mmCIF file of C-alpha atoms and ligand atoms in Angstrom:
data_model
loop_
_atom_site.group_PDB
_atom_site.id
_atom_site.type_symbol
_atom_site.label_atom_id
_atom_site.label_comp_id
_atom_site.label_asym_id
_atom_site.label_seq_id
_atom_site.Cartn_x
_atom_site.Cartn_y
_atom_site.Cartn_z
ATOM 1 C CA UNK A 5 -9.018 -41.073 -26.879
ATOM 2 C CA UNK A 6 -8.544 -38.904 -29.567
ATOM 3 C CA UNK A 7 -11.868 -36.236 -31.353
ATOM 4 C CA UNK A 8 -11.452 -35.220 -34.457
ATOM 5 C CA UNK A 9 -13.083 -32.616 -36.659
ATOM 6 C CA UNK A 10 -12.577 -32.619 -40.301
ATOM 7 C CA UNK A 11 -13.333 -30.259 -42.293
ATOM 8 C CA UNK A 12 -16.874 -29.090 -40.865
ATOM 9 C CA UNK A 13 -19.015 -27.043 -42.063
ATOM 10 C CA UNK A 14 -22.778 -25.760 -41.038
ATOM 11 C CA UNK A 15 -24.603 -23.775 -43.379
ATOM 12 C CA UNK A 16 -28.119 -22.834 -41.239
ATOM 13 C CA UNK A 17 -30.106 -21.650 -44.564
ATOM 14 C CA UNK A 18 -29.942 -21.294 -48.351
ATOM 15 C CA UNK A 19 -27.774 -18.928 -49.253
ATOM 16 C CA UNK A 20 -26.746 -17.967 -45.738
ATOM 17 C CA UNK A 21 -23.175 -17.558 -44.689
ATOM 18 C CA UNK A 22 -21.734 -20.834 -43.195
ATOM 19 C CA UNK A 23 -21.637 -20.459 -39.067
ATOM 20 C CA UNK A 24 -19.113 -22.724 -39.000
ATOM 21 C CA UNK A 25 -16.460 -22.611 -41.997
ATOM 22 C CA UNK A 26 -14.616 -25.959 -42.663
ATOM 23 C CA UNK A 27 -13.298 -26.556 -39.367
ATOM 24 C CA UNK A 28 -10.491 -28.904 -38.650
ATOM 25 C CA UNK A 29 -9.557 -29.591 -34.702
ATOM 26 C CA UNK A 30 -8.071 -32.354 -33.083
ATOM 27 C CA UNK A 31 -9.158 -32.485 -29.108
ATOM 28 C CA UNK A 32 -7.231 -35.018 -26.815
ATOM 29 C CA UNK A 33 -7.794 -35.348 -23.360
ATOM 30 C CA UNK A 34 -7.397 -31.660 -21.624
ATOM 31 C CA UNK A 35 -9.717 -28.961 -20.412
ATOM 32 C CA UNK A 36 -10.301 -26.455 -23.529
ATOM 33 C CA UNK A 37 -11.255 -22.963 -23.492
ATOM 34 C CA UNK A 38 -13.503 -22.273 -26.587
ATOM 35 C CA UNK A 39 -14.038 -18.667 -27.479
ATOM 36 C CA UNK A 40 -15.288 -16.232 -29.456
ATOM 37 C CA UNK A 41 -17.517 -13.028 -30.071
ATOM 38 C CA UNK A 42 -21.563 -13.683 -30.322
ATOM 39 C CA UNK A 43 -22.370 -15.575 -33.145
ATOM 40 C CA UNK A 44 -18.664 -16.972 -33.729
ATOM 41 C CA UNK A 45 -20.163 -20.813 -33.942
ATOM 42 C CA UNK A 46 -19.219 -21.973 -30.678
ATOM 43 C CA UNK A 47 -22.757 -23.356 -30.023
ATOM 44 C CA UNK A 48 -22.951 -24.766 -33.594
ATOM 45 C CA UNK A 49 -19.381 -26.578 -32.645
ATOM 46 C CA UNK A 50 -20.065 -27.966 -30.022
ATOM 47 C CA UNK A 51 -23.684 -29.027 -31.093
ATOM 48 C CA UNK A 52 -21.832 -31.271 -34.413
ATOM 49 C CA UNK A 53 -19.877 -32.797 -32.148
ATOM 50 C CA UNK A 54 -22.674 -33.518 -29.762
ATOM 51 C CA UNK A 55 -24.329 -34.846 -33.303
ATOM 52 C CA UNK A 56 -27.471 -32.700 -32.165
ATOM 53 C CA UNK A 57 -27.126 -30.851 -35.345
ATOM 54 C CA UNK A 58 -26.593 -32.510 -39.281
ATOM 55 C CA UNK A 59 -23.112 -30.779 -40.579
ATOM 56 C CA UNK A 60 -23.471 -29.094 -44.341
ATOM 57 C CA UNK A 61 -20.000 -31.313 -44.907
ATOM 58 C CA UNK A 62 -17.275 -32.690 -43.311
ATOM 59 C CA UNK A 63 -17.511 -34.942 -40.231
ATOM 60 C CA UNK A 64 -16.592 -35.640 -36.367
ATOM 61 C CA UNK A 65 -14.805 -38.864 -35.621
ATOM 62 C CA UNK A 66 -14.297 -40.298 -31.920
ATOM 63 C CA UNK A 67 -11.678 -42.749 -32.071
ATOM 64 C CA UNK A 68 -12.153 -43.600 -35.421
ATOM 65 C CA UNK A 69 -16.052 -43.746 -35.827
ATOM 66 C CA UNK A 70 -18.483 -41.085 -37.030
ATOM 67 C CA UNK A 71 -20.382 -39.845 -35.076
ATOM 68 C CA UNK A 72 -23.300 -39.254 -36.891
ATOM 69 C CA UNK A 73 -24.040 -43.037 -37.382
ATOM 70 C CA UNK A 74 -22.590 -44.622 -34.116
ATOM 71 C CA UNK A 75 -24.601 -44.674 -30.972
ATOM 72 C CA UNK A 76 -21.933 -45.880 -29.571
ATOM 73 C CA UNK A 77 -19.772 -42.781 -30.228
ATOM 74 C CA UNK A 78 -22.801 -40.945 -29.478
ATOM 75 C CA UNK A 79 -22.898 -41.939 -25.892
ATOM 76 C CA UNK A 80 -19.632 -41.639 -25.027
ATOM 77 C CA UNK A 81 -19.636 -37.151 -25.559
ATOM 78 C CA UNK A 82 -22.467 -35.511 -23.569
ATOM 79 C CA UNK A 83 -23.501 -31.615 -23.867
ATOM 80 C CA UNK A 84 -24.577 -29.315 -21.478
ATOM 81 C CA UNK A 85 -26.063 -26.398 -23.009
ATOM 82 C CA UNK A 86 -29.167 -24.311 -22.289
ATOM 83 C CA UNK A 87 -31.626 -26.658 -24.090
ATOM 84 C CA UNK A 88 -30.895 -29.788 -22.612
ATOM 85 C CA UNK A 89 -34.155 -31.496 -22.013
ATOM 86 C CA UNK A 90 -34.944 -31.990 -18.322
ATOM 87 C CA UNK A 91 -38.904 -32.347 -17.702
ATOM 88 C CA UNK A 92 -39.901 -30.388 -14.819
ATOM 89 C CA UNK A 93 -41.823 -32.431 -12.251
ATOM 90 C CA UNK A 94 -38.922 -34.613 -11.712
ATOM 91 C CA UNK A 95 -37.040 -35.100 -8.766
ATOM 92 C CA UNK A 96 -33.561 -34.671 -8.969
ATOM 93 C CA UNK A 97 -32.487 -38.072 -8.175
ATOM 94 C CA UNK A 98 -35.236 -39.528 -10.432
ATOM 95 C CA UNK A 99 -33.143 -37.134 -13.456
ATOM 96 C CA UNK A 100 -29.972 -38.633 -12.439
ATOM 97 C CA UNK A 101 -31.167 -42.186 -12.689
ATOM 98 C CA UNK A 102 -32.157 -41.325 -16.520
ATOM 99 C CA UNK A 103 -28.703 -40.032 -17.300
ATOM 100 C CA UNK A 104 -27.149 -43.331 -15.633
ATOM 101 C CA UNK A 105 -29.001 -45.366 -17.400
ATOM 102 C CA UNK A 106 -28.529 -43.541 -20.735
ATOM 103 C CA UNK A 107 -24.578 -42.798 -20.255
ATOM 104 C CA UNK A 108 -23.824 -46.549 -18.076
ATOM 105 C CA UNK A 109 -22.908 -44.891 -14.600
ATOM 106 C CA UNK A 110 -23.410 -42.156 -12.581
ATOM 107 C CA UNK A 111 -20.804 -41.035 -9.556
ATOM 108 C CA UNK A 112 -23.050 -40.607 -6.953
ATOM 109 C CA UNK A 113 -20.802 -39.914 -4.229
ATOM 110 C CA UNK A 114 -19.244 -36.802 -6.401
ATOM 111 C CA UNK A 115 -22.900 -35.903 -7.088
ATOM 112 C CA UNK A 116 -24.072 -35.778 -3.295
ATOM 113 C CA UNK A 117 -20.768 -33.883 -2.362
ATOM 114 C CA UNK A 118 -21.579 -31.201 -4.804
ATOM 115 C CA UNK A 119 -25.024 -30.937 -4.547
ATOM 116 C CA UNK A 120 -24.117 -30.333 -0.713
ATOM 117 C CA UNK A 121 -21.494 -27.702 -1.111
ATOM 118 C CA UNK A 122 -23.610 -26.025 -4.031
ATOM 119 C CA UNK A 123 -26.741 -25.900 -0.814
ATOM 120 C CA UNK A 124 -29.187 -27.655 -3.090
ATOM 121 C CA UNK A 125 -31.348 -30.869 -1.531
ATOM 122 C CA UNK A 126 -31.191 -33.691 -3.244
ATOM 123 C CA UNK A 127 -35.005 -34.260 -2.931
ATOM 124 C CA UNK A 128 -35.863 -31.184 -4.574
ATOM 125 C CA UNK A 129 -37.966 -30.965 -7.888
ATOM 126 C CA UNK A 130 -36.404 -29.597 -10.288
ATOM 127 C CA UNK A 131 -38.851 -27.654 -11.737
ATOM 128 C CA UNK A 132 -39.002 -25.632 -8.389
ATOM 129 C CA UNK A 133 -34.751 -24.810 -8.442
ATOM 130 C CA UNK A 134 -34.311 -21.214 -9.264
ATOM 131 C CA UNK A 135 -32.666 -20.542 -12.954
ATOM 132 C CA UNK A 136 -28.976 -20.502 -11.585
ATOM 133 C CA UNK A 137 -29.766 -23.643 -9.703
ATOM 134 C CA UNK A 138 -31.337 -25.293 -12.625
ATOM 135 C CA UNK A 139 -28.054 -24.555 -14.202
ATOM 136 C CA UNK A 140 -25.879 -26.219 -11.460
ATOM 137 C CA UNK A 141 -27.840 -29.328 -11.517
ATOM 138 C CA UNK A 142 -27.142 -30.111 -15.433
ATOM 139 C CA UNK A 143 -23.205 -29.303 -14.294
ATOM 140 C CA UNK A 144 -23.271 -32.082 -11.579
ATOM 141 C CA UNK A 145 -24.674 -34.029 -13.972
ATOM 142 C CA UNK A 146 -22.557 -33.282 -16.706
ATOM 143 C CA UNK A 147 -19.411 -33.924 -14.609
ATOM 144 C CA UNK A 148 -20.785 -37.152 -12.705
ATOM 145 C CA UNK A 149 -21.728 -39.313 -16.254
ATOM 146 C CA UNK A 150 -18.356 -41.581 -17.177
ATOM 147 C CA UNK A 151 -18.164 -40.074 -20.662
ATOM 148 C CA UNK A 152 -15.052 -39.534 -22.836
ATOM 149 C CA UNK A 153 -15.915 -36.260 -24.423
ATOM 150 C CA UNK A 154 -18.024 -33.269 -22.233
ATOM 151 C CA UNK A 155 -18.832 -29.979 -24.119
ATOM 152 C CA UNK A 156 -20.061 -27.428 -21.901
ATOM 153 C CA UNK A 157 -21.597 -24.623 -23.475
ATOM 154 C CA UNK A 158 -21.556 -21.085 -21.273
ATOM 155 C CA UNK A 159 -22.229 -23.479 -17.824
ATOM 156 C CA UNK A 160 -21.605 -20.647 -15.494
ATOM 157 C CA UNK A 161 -24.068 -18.272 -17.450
ATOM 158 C CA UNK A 162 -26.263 -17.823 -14.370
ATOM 159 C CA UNK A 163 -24.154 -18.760 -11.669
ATOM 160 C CA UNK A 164 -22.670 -16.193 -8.859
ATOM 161 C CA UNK A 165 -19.355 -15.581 -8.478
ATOM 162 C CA UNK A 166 -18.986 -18.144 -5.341
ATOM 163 C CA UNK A 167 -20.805 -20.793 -7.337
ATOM 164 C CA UNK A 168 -19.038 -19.904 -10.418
ATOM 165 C CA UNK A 169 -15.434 -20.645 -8.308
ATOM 166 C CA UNK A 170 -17.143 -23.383 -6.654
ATOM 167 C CA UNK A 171 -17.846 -24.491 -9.901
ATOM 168 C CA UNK A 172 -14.540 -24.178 -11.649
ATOM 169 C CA UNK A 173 -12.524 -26.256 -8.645
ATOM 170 C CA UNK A 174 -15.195 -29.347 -9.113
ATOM 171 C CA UNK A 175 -14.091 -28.962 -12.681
ATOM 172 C CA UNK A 176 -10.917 -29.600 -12.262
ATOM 173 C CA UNK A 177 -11.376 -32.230 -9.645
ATOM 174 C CA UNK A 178 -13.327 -34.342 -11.947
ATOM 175 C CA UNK A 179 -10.769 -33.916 -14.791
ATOM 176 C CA UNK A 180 -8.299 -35.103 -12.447
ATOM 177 C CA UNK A 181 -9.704 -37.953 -10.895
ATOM 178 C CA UNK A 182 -10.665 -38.566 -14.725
ATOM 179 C CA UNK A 183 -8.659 -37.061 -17.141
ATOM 180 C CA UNK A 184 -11.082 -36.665 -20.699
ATOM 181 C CA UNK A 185 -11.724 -34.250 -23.155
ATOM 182 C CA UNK A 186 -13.628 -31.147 -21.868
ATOM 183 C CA UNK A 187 -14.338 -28.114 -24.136
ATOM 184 C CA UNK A 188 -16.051 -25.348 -22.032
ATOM 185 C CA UNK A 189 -17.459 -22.291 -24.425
ATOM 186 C CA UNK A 190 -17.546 -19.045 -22.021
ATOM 187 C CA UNK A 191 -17.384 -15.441 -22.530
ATOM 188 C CA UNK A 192 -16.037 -15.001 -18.844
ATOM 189 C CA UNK A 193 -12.419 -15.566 -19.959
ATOM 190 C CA UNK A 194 -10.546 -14.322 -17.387
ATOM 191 C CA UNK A 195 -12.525 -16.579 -14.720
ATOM 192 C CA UNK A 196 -11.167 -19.435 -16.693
ATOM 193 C CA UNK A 197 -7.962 -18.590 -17.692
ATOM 194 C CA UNK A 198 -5.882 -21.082 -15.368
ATOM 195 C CA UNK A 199 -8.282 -23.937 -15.751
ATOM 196 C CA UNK A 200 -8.003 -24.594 -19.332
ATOM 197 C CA UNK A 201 -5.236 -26.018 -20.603
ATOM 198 C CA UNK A 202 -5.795 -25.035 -24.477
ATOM 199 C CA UNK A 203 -7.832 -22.364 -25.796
ATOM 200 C CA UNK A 204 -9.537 -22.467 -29.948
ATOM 201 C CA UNK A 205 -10.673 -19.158 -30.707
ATOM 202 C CA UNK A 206 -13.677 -19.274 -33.147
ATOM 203 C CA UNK A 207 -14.166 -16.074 -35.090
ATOM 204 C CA UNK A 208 -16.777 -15.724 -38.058
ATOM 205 C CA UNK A 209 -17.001 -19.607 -38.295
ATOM 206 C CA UNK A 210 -13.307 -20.528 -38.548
ATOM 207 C CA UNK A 211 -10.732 -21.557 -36.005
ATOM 208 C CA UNK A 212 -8.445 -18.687 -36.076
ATOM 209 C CA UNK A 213 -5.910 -20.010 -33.249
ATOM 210 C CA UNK A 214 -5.580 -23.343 -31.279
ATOM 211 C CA UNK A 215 -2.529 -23.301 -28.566
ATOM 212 C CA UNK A 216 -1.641 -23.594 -25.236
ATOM 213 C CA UNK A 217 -3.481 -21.562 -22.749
ATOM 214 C CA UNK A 218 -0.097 -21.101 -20.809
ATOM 215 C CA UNK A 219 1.704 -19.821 -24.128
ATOM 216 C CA UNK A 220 -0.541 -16.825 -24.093
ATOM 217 C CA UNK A 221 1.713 -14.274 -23.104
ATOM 218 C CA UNK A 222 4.028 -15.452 -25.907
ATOM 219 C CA UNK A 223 1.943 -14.655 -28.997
ATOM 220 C CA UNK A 224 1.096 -11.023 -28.613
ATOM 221 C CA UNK A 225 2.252 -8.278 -27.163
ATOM 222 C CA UNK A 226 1.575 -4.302 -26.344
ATOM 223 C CA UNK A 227 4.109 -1.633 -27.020
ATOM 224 C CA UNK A 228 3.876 1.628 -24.960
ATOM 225 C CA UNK A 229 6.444 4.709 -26.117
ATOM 226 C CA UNK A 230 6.791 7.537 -27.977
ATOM 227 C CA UNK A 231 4.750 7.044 -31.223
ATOM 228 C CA UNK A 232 7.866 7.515 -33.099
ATOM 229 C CA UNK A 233 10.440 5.509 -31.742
ATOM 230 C CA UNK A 234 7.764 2.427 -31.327
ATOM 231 C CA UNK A 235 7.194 2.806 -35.198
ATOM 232 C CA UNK A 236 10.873 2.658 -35.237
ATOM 233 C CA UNK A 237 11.665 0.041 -33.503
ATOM 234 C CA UNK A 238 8.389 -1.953 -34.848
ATOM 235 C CA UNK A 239 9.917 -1.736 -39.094
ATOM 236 C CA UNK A 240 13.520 -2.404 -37.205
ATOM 237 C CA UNK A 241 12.581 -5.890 -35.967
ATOM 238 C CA UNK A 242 10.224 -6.423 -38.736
ATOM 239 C CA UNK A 243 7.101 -6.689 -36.556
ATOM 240 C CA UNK A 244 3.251 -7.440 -37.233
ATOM 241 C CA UNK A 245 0.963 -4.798 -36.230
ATOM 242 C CA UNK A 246 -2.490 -5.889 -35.127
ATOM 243 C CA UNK A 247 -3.695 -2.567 -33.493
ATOM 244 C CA UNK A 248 -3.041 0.567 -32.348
ATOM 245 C CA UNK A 249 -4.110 3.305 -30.354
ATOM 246 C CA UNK A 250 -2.737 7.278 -30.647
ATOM 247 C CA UNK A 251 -2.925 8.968 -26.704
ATOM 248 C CA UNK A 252 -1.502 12.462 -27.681
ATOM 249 C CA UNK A 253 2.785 11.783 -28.532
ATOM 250 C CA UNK A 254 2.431 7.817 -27.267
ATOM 251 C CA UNK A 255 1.461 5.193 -28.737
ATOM 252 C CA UNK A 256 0.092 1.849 -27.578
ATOM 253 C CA UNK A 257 1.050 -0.769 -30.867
ATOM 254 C CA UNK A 258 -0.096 -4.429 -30.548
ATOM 255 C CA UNK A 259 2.068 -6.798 -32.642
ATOM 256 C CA UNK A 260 2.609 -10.117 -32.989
ATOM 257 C CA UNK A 261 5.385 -12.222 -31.088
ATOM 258 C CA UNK A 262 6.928 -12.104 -27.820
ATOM 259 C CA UNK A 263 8.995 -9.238 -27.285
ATOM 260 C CA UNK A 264 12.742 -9.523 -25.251
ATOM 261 C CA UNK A 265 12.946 -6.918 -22.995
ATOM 262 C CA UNK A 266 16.778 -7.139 -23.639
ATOM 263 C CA UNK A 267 15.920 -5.938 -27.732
ATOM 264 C CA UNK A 268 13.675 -2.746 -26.523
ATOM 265 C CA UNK A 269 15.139 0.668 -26.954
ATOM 266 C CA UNK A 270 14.620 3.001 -23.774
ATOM 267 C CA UNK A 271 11.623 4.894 -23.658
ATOM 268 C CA UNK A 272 9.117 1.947 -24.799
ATOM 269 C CA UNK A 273 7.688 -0.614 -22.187
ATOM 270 C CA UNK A 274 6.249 -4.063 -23.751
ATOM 271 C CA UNK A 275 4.018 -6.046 -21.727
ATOM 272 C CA UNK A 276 2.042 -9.417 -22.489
ATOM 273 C CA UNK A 277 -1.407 -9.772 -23.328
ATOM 274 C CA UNK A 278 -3.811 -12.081 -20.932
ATOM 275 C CA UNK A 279 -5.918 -14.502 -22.244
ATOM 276 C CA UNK A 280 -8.667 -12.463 -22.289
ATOM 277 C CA UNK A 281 -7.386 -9.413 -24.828
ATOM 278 C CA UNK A 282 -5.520 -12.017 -26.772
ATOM 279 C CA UNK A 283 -8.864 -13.422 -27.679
ATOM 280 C CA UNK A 284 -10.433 -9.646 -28.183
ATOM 281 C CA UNK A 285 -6.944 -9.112 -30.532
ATOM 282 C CA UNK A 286 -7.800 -12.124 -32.219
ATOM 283 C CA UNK A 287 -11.497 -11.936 -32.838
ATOM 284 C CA UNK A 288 -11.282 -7.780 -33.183
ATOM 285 C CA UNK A 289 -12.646 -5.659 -36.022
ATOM 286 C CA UNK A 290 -9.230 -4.150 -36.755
ATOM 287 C CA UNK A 291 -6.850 -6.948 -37.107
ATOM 288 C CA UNK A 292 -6.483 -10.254 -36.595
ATOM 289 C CA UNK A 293 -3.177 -11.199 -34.679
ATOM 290 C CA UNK A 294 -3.879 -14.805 -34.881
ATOM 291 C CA UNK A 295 -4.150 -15.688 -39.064
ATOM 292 C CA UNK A 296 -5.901 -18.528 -39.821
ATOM 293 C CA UNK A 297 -5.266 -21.943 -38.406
ATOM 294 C CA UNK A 298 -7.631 -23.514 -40.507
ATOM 295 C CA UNK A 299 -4.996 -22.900 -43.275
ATOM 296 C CA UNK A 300 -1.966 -22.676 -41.534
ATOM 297 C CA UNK A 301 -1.563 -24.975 -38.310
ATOM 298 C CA UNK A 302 1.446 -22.573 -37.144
ATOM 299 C CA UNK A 303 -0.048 -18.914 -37.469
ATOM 300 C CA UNK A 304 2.597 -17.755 -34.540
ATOM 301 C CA UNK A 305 5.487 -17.615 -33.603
ATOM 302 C CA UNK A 306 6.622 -17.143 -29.999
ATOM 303 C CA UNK A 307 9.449 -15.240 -30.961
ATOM 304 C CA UNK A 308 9.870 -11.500 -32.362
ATOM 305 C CA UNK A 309 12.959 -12.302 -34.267
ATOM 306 C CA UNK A 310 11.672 -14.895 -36.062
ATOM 307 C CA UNK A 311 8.915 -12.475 -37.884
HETATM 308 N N1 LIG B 418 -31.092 -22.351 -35.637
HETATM 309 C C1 LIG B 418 -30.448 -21.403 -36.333
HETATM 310 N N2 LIG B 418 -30.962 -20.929 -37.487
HETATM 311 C C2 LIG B 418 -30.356 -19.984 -38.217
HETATM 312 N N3 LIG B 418 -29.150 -19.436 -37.882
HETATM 313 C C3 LIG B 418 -28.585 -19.865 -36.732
HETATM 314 C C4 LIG B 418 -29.207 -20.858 -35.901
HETATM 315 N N4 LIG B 418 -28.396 -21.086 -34.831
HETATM 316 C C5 LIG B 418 -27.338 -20.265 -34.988
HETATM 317 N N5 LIG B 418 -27.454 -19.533 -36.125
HETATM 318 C C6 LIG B 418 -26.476 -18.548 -36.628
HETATM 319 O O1 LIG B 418 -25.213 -19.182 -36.672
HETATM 320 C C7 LIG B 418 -24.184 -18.302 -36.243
HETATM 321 C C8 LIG B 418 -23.406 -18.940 -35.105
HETATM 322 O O2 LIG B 418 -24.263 -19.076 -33.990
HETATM 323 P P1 LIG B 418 -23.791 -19.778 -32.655
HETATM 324 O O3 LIG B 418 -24.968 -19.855 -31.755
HETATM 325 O O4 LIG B 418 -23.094 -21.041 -33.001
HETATM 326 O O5 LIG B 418 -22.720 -18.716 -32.111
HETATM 327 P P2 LIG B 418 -22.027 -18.608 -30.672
HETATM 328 O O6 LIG B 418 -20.567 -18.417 -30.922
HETATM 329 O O7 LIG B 418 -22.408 -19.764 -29.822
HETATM 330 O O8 LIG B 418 -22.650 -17.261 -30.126
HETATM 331 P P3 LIG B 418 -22.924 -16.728 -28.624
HETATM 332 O O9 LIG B 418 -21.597 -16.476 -27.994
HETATM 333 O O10 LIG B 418 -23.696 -15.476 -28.855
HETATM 334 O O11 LIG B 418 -23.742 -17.786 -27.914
HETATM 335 C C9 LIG B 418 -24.879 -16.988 -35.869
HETATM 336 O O12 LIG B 418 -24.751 -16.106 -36.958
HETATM 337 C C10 LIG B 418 -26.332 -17.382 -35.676
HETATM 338 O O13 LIG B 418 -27.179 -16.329 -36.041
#
């Protein structure tokens, strides 16, 4: 199974700046991490692929057909998001029939199980589930239809923290009972830092960075030292600097690369950067310590000396 986004592009208005900016992506089965600051695109992504919105140009192909002209295609990706249609006096069961028979299958037995843990009857109407539960509902439906490609935009927006765990393990059980492409849009990065396998960082409409979630601590790091001898050491190795802060005579530098301890001059400390402020380094106002992907498919290097 193999999704792949060429060159996309979504312009919302005349004139207006293009939310997404000729995109390119290639998704195979894995659980993705898509992020970004408010407004990035990730909604408009994940809505092309979902073919709920008409790109300005370029195209999404699932195994070879376009999307935009293939029911086929169509029903084989399925997005959760916010809007999703669900008419409210419905019983839950009655909702999961439609998706069934819409998406070919259902997996009951996964359903009742997490209904159960999640505390929410099967019987119930859905219009009379509270918002969070409302929310949990389109999950276990989202994760119980046999599709190839699920885009889940902010699910846990709404859940608490239990649910939101509870949540994130039934994830990963379904993708490994059934391995297929998931792409789950969040802002709570941290949360979902060792589920995903790969993380695409949106910012401004373009894929910035694409890699493996486990590489993180690899592309950027965070100097701590004397302002001087960091500065030093920073022109010595030939490093990029994406940010830094002044706190009196030290100085906190983040640059590009991974950093041997073995190559640091006493007096500075290096440490990695989570997933979490890799994104905000990425997606920040005052550098950008990914590049551009969209132009160059290798913006990083995992390795200081190479810069
Ligand atoms: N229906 C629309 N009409 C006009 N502009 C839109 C529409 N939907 C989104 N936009 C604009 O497109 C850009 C991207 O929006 P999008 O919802 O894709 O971002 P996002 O990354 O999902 O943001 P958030 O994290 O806040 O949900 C924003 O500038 C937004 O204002």
């Amino acid at each position: 199974m193999s999704l792949t986004v060429t060159n996309l592009v979504k312009t919302y208005g005349n004139g207006a700046k293009p939310a997404l900016d000729h995109v390119n992506l290639v998704l195979q089965p894995a659980i993705y991490g898509l992020f970004g600051r408010n407004g990035a695109g990730k909604s408009t992504l994940l809505g092309l692929i979902a073919n709920r919105l008409l790109p300005s140009d370029g195209m999404v192909m699932l195994d070879g057909a376009n999307v935009r002209d293939n029911e086929t295609a169509q029903g084989r990706i399925y997005l959760a998001n916010e809007t999703r249609p669900f008419l409210w006096p419905v019983r839950l069961s009655t909702l999961f029939r439609r998706e069934e028979r819409y998406y070919g299958g259902f997996d009951w037995g996964f359903c009742s199980r997490m209904l159960a843990e999640f505390g929410i009857a099967p019987g119930m109407m859905y219009g009379n589930l509270s918002l969070g539960q409302r929310q949990i509902v389109q999950l276990v439906a989202a994760l119980c239809v046999p599709v190839d490609v699920l885009l889940l935009d902010e699910p846990v927006l709404g859940l608490d923290a239990a649910n939101r765990q509870l949540f994130y393990r039934f994830l990963i059980e379904s993708y490994v009972e059934r391995p297929r492409t998931i792409v789950v849009s969040t802002h709570i990065i941290d949360e979902i830092t060792h589920v995903v396998e790969r993380a695409i960082i949106l910012d401004r409409g373009r894929v910035v960075d694409e890699f493996a979630a486990e590489t993180v601590g690899s592309r950027a790091a965070v100097l701590v030292g004397d302002e001087n001898t960091v500065d030093d050491f920073i022109a010595d190795a030939g490093l990029g600097v994406v940010a830094k802060e002044r706190m009196g005579r030290l100085a906190s530098v983040t640059v590009r690369g991974e950093i041997d301890a073995n190559d640091l001059p006493e007096g500075i400390v290096a440490s990695g950067l989570s997933l979490q402020d890799y994104v905000i380094a990425a997606t920040g106002q005052s550098g950008n310590v990914a590049g551009d992907v969209a132009d160059d498919p290798t913006p990083m290097t995992t390795n200081a000396g190479e810069r």
